[in-house]
Tab-separated table of C-alpha atoms in Angstrom:
chain	number	residue	atom	x	y	z
J	15	MET	CA	1.567	-43.000	-14.966
J	16	GLU	CA	4.202	-43.565	-12.246
J	17	SER	CA	3.346	-43.391	-8.581
J	18	THR	CA	4.122	-45.015	-5.818
J	19	ASN	CA	0.896	-45.757	-4.079
J	20	PHE	CA	0.603	-49.240	-4.246
J	21	ILE	CA	-3.210	-49.546	-5.221
J	22	MET	CA	-2.695	-47.752	-8.320
J	23	ARG	CA	0.545	-48.767	-9.116
J	24	PHE	CA	-0.966	-52.004	-9.017
J	25	LEU	CA	-4.036	-51.388	-11.245
J	26	ASN	CA	-1.840	-49.666	-13.660
J	27	TRP	CA	0.172	-53.128	-13.764
J	28	LEU	CA	-3.278	-54.671	-14.617
J	29	MET	CA	-4.304	-52.500	-17.277
J	30	THR	CA	-0.535	-53.345	-19.208
J	31	PHE	CA	-2.714	-56.742	-19.945
J	32	ASP	CA	-5.638	-57.731	-22.249
J	33	ARG	CA	-9.162	-56.300	-21.806
J	34	LYS	CA	-10.393	-59.802	-22.550
J	35	ALA	CA	-7.317	-61.406	-20.401
J	36	LEU	CA	-7.983	-59.535	-17.470
J	37	ILE	CA	-12.156	-60.197	-16.864
J	38	LEU	CA	-11.120	-63.940	-17.710
J	39	ALA	CA	-8.286	-64.252	-15.104
J	40	ALA	CA	-11.521	-62.617	-12.832
J	41	SER	CA	-13.864	-64.807	-13.252
J	42	ALA	CA	-11.284	-67.619	-12.553
J	43	ILE	CA	-11.065	-66.636	-9.289
J	44	GLY	CA	-14.938	-65.222	-9.061
J	45	ALA	CA	-15.489	-69.025	-10.457
J	46	GLY	CA	-12.964	-70.212	-7.103
J	47	LEU	CA	-14.026	-68.199	-4.942
J	48	ALA	CA	-18.093	-69.159	-5.152
J	49	MET	CA	-17.380	-72.582	-4.430
J	50	ILE	CA	-15.836	-71.945	-0.677
J	51	ALA	CA	-19.624	-72.231	0.021
J	52	GLY	CA	-19.053	-75.659	-0.500
J	53	ILE	CA	-17.150	-76.215	3.175
J	54	GLY	CA	-20.837	-75.025	4.774
J	55	PRO	CA	-23.077	-78.714	2.785
J	56	GLY	CA	-19.561	-80.613	3.780
J	57	VAL	CA	-20.473	-79.048	7.894
J	58	GLY	CA	-23.751	-79.757	8.248
J	59	GLN	CA	-24.834	-83.340	6.003
J	60	GLY	CA	-21.983	-84.796	7.660
J	61	TYR	CA	-23.340	-83.381	11.808
J	62	ALA	CA	-26.578	-85.396	9.742
J	63	ALA	CA	-24.529	-88.277	8.967
J	64	GLY	CA	-23.352	-88.675	12.430
J	65	LYS	CA	-26.869	-87.995	14.083
J	66	GLY	CA	-28.359	-90.756	11.791
J	67	ALA	CA	-25.580	-92.674	13.296
J	68	GLU	CA	-26.387	-92.253	16.754
J	69	ALA	CA	-30.134	-92.782	15.869
J	70	VAL	CA	-29.528	-96.386	14.287
J	71	GLY	CA	-27.177	-97.762	17.134
J	72	VAL	CA	-29.759	-96.302	19.529
J	73	ASN	CA	-33.070	-97.892	17.511
J	74	PRO	CA	-31.983	-100.368	14.904
J	75	LYS	CA	-35.163	-101.047	14.454
J	76	SER	CA	-35.825	-98.294	12.107
J	77	SER	CA	-32.646	-97.564	10.603
J	78	LYS	CA	-34.263	-97.460	7.512
J	79	GLN	CA	-37.141	-94.727	8.402
J	80	THR	CA	-34.098	-92.671	9.813
J	81	THR	CA	-31.438	-93.050	7.328
J	82	MET	CA	-34.667	-92.261	4.747
J	83	VAL	CA	-35.137	-88.866	6.960
J	84	MET	CA	-30.742	-88.658	7.423
J	85	LEU	CA	-30.811	-88.317	3.038
J	86	LEU	CA	-33.981	-85.891	2.792
J	87	GLY	CA	-32.480	-83.364	4.915
J	88	ALA	CA	-29.607	-83.942	3.263
J	89	ALA	CA	-30.340	-83.792	0.030
J	90	VAL	CA	-31.984	-80.370	1.157
J	91	ALA	CA	-28.848	-79.102	2.402
J	92	GLU	CA	-26.595	-80.013	-0.267
J	93	THR	CA	-28.844	-77.158	-2.075
J	94	SER	CA	-26.110	-74.076	-1.435
J	95	GLY	CA	-23.370	-76.066	-2.564
J	96	ILE	CA	-25.842	-77.030	-5.935
J	97	LEU	CA	-25.760	-73.545	-6.518
J	98	ALA	CA	-22.434	-72.217	-5.921
J	99	LEU	CA	-20.954	-75.081	-8.219
J	100	VAL	CA	-23.219	-73.277	-10.917
J	101	VAL	CA	-22.580	-69.475	-10.411
J	102	ALA	CA	-19.493	-71.147	-11.215
J	103	LEU	CA	-20.194	-73.024	-14.543
J	104	ILE	CA	-21.617	-70.223	-14.977
J	105	LEU	CA	-18.052	-67.611	-14.546
J	106	LEU	CA	-16.138	-70.269	-16.652
J	107	PHE	CA	-18.471	-71.991	-19.236
J	108	GLY	CA	-21.253	-69.871	-20.168
J	109	ASN	CA	-18.654	-66.490	-18.669
J	110	PRO	CA	-22.034	-63.667	-19.583
J	111	LEU	CA	-18.830	-61.474	-19.030
J	112	VAL	CA	-16.252	-61.645	-21.497
J	113	ASN	CA	-18.435	-59.694	-24.502
J	114	LEU	CA	-19.652	-56.854	-22.411
J	115	GLU	CA	-18.514	-53.341	-23.155
J	116	GLY	CA	-17.540	-51.039	-20.653
J	117	ALA	CA	-14.115	-50.519	-17.995
J	118	ALA	CA	-12.353	-53.348	-18.231
J	119	ILE	CA	-11.812	-53.111	-14.238
J	120	VAL	CA	-15.421	-53.440	-13.393
J	121	ILE	CA	-16.337	-55.949	-14.960
J	122	ALA	CA	-13.492	-57.538	-13.793
J	123	ALA	CA	-15.019	-56.766	-10.177
J	124	SER	CA	-17.765	-58.714	-11.022
J	125	ALA	CA	-16.916	-62.321	-11.404
J	126	ILE	CA	-14.987	-61.569	-8.649
J	127	GLY	CA	-18.320	-60.199	-6.795
J	128	ALA	CA	-20.084	-63.054	-8.520
J	129	GLY	CA	-17.934	-64.937	-6.954
J	130	PHE	CA	-17.455	-63.884	-3.394
J	131	SER	CA	-21.395	-63.392	-2.748
J	132	MET	CA	-21.913	-67.120	-3.511
J	133	ILE	CA	-19.440	-67.658	0.334
J	134	ALA	CA	-22.821	-66.723	1.357
J	135	GLY	CA	-24.167	-70.558	0.730
J	136	ILE	CA	-21.389	-71.233	3.751
J	137	GLY	CA	-24.489	-71.075	6.563
J	138	PRO	CA	-27.846	-72.589	5.174
J	139	GLY	CA	-25.489	-75.402	4.023
J	140	ILE	CA	-24.644	-76.164	7.290
J	141	GLY	CA	-28.027	-75.169	9.590
J	142	GLN	CA	-29.739	-77.027	6.983
J	143	GLY	CA	-27.668	-79.432	8.186
J	144	TYR	CA	-28.010	-79.245	11.433
J	145	ALA	CA	-31.706	-79.434	10.805
J	146	ALA	CA	-31.132	-82.975	8.662
J	147	GLY	CA	-29.293	-84.072	12.223
J	148	LYS	CA	-31.749	-83.285	14.211
J	149	GLY	CA	-34.949	-84.623	12.083
J	150	THR	CA	-32.938	-87.653	12.156
J	151	GLU	CA	-32.606	-87.828	15.513
J	152	ALA	CA	-35.787	-87.384	16.623
J	153	VAL	CA	-37.209	-89.939	13.546
J	154	GLY	CA	-35.049	-92.415	15.204
J	155	ARG	CA	-36.202	-91.936	18.898
J	156	ARG	CA	-40.195	-92.685	18.072
J	157	PRO	CA	-40.439	-93.011	15.001
J	158	LYS	CA	-44.529	-92.898	14.513
J	159	TYR	CA	-44.286	-88.873	14.019
J	160	GLN	CA	-42.400	-88.526	11.137
J	161	PRO	CA	-45.072	-86.902	9.456
J	162	GLY	CA	-44.785	-83.799	11.963
J	163	ILE	CA	-41.107	-84.110	12.307
J	164	VAL	CA	-40.635	-84.253	8.492
J	165	ARG	CA	-42.724	-81.079	8.334
J	166	ALA	CA	-41.358	-79.043	10.461
J	167	MET	CA	-37.532	-79.664	9.471
J	168	PHE	CA	-38.319	-79.138	6.072
J	169	LEU	CA	-40.542	-75.677	6.986
J	170	GLY	CA	-37.107	-74.730	8.728
J	171	GLN	CA	-34.775	-75.373	6.151
J	172	ALA	CA	-36.886	-73.133	3.582
J	173	VAL	CA	-36.575	-71.428	5.378
J	174	ALA	CA	-32.657	-71.103	6.563
J	175	GLN	CA	-32.501	-71.231	2.590
J	176	THR	CA	-33.654	-67.528	1.867
J	177	THR	CA	-30.181	-65.836	2.344
J	178	GLY	CA	-29.008	-68.196	-0.030
J	179	ILE	CA	-30.473	-67.016	-2.648
J	180	TYR	CA	-30.488	-63.237	-2.105
J	181	ALA	CA	-27.028	-64.252	-2.450
J	182	LEU	CA	-27.700	-65.781	-6.321
J	183	ILE	CA	-29.710	-63.032	-6.576
J	184	ILE	CA	-27.007	-60.226	-5.585
J	185	SER	CA	-24.614	-62.907	-8.197
J	186	LEU	CA	-26.763	-63.666	-11.135
J	187	VAL	CA	-27.523	-60.068	-10.893
J	188	LEU	CA	-23.254	-58.822	-11.091
J	189	MET	CA	-23.119	-61.680	-13.982
J	190	PHE	CA	-25.923	-61.193	-16.080
J	191	ALA	CA	-28.041	-57.531	-16.004
J	192	ASN	CA	-25.125	-55.624	-14.518
J	193	PRO	CA	-25.917	-52.420	-13.067
J	194	LEU	CA	-23.182	-50.402	-12.816
J	195	LEU	CA	-22.194	-50.675	-16.451
J	196	ARG	CA	-24.258	-47.988	-16.518
J	197	LEU	CA	-22.882	-45.413	-14.282
J	198	LEU	CA	-19.822	-45.847	-16.407
B	157	MET	CA	-5.753	-50.967	-23.180
B	158	GLU	CA	-7.791	-47.399	-21.656
B	159	PRO	CA	-6.457	-46.451	-18.235
B	160	ILE	CA	-9.047	-46.523	-15.055
B	161	THR	CA	-10.760	-43.619	-14.563
B	162	GLY	CA	-11.711	-42.598	-10.773
B	163	ARG	CA	-15.390	-43.228	-11.528
B	164	ALA	CA	-14.717	-46.762	-12.989
B	165	LEU	CA	-12.669	-47.610	-9.259
B	166	ILE	CA	-15.345	-47.192	-7.711
B	167	LEU	CA	-17.380	-49.195	-9.393
B	168	ALA	CA	-15.282	-51.810	-9.646
B	169	ALA	CA	-14.671	-51.622	-6.170
B	170	SER	CA	-18.817	-51.542	-5.483
B	171	ALA	CA	-19.280	-54.746	-7.053
B	172	ILE	CA	-16.927	-56.121	-4.931
B	173	GLY	CA	-18.589	-54.216	-1.956
B	174	ALA	CA	-21.662	-56.028	-2.996
B	175	GLY	CA	-20.105	-59.815	-3.009
B	176	LEU	CA	-18.650	-59.380	0.078
B	177	ALA	CA	-22.206	-58.035	2.018
B	178	MET	CA	-23.864	-60.906	0.731
B	179	ILE	CA	-21.405	-63.292	2.601
B	180	ALA	CA	-24.252	-61.889	5.814
B	181	GLY	CA	-25.713	-64.581	4.440
B	182	ILE	CA	-23.849	-66.969	6.476
B	183	GLY	CA	-24.948	-66.489	9.614
B	184	PRO	CA	-29.177	-66.452	9.748
B	185	GLY	CA	-28.159	-69.836	7.252
B	186	ILE	CA	-26.473	-71.420	10.398
B	187	GLY	CA	-28.756	-69.315	12.988
B	188	GLN	CA	-32.666	-70.505	11.419
B	189	GLY	CA	-30.992	-74.042	10.621
B	190	TYR	CA	-30.147	-74.458	14.764
B	191	ALA	CA	-33.636	-73.677	15.177
B	192	ALA	CA	-35.241	-75.241	12.565
B	193	GLY	CA	-33.139	-79.344	14.092
B	194	LYS	CA	-34.915	-78.376	17.289
B	195	GLY	CA	-38.070	-76.856	15.799
B	196	ALA	CA	-37.894	-80.792	14.720
B	197	GLU	CA	-36.639	-81.807	17.732
B	198	GLY	CA	-40.196	-80.563	19.655
B	199	VAL	CA	-41.631	-81.908	17.159
B	200	GLY	CA	-41.018	-85.386	17.825
B	201	ARG	CA	-40.946	-84.908	21.598
B	202	GLN	CA	-44.215	-83.432	22.144
B	203	PRO	CA	-45.838	-84.006	18.992
B	204	GLU	CA	-49.185	-82.685	19.986
B	205	ALA	CA	-48.219	-79.423	20.706
B	206	GLN	CA	-46.769	-79.180	17.221
B	207	GLY	CA	-48.582	-76.078	16.556
B	208	ASP	CA	-46.723	-73.590	18.767
B	209	ILE	CA	-42.916	-75.461	18.511
B	210	VAL	CA	-43.730	-73.950	14.617
B	211	ARG	CA	-44.953	-70.440	15.468
B	212	THR	CA	-41.658	-70.236	17.945
B	213	MET	CA	-39.472	-71.344	15.130
B	214	LEU	CA	-40.609	-69.258	12.560
B	215	LEU	CA	-40.997	-66.159	15.226
B	216	GLY	CA	-37.538	-66.554	15.551
B	217	ALA	CA	-36.059	-67.479	12.394
B	218	ALA	CA	-37.792	-64.177	11.230
B	219	VAL	CA	-35.843	-62.655	14.233
B	220	ALA	CA	-32.200	-64.490	12.488
B	221	GLU	CA	-32.935	-63.025	9.125
B	222	THR	CA	-32.790	-59.689	9.671
B	223	THR	CA	-29.136	-59.555	9.721
B	224	GLY	CA	-28.994	-60.765	6.128
B	225	ILE	CA	-31.443	-58.672	4.670
B	226	TYR	CA	-29.547	-56.462	5.944
B	227	GLY	CA	-26.554	-57.534	3.782
B	228	LEU	CA	-29.151	-57.880	0.710
B	229	ILE	CA	-29.857	-54.076	1.280
B	230	ILE	CA	-26.408	-52.800	1.227
B	231	ALA	CA	-25.683	-54.404	-1.879
B	232	LEU	CA	-29.140	-53.743	-3.723
B	233	ILE	CA	-27.912	-49.609	-2.988
B	234	LEU	CA	-24.068	-50.391	-4.035
B	235	LEU	CA	-25.498	-51.933	-7.299
B	236	PHE	CA	-28.537	-50.318	-8.159
B	237	ALA	CA	-28.672	-46.463	-6.159
B	238	ASN	CA	-24.866	-46.330	-5.807
B	239	PRO	CA	-24.558	-42.822	-3.600
B	240	LEU	CA	-20.369	-42.756	-3.899
B	241	VAL	CA	-20.063	-42.284	-7.457
B	242	GLY	CA	-22.481	-39.124	-7.198
B	243	LEU	CA	-20.002	-37.968	-4.276
B	244	LEU	CA	-17.053	-37.992	-6.755
């Protein structure tokens, strides 16, 4: 089929490849896309680290306590990065899509979509890191009230994680319980 | 290799679209994290007002969550109740 339509020519070119190759190539792109989420924890934990340094500078006596709160908050901020890593590793080592029946283009697009979805992890990463930084700052200023501060920080971080969980659910649905293939 | 049908093309684009929709999750994540940070700061400054501070924080976070839910709804519609294939 000779076509001047660029998209049709691109898709026809894709279809010249082996079915498995197409799905695996898309999985590679999806794994890369998922890891873009790593931006979030990076920025957020960096902010927490900065605030930790600041708090220790202001109040060197409570440096141990401040550092502990910083590490606790940063550990929570890491979650989205780990979730993205898990999705990427599933696409690379436990790919559930290669052996699926159905149109190869839909399966390949699902692999890319699963990766795109995980990019949402940027948000929780940055937000939780900000909370970790502010929690560290507050504990550094008033170490006596550490339990209340840490409780408020964790509560807020849990809420900030929700959209990351939504993205993970969509990603897992695309990989393991794809409803689109039934519509073919 | 089988040729691509119009239906398969729409479903493939729906899969990518569902993933793209979820990128919206960036916003609520950042915003709620900012609220959590300010909440922790507030509790540190005024520990006796912890209950009020946390209540306001959660109320604001619930509002910030809405756009994330919108993105989730669109992704779920694309996956489970795709209105586009029916238009073909």
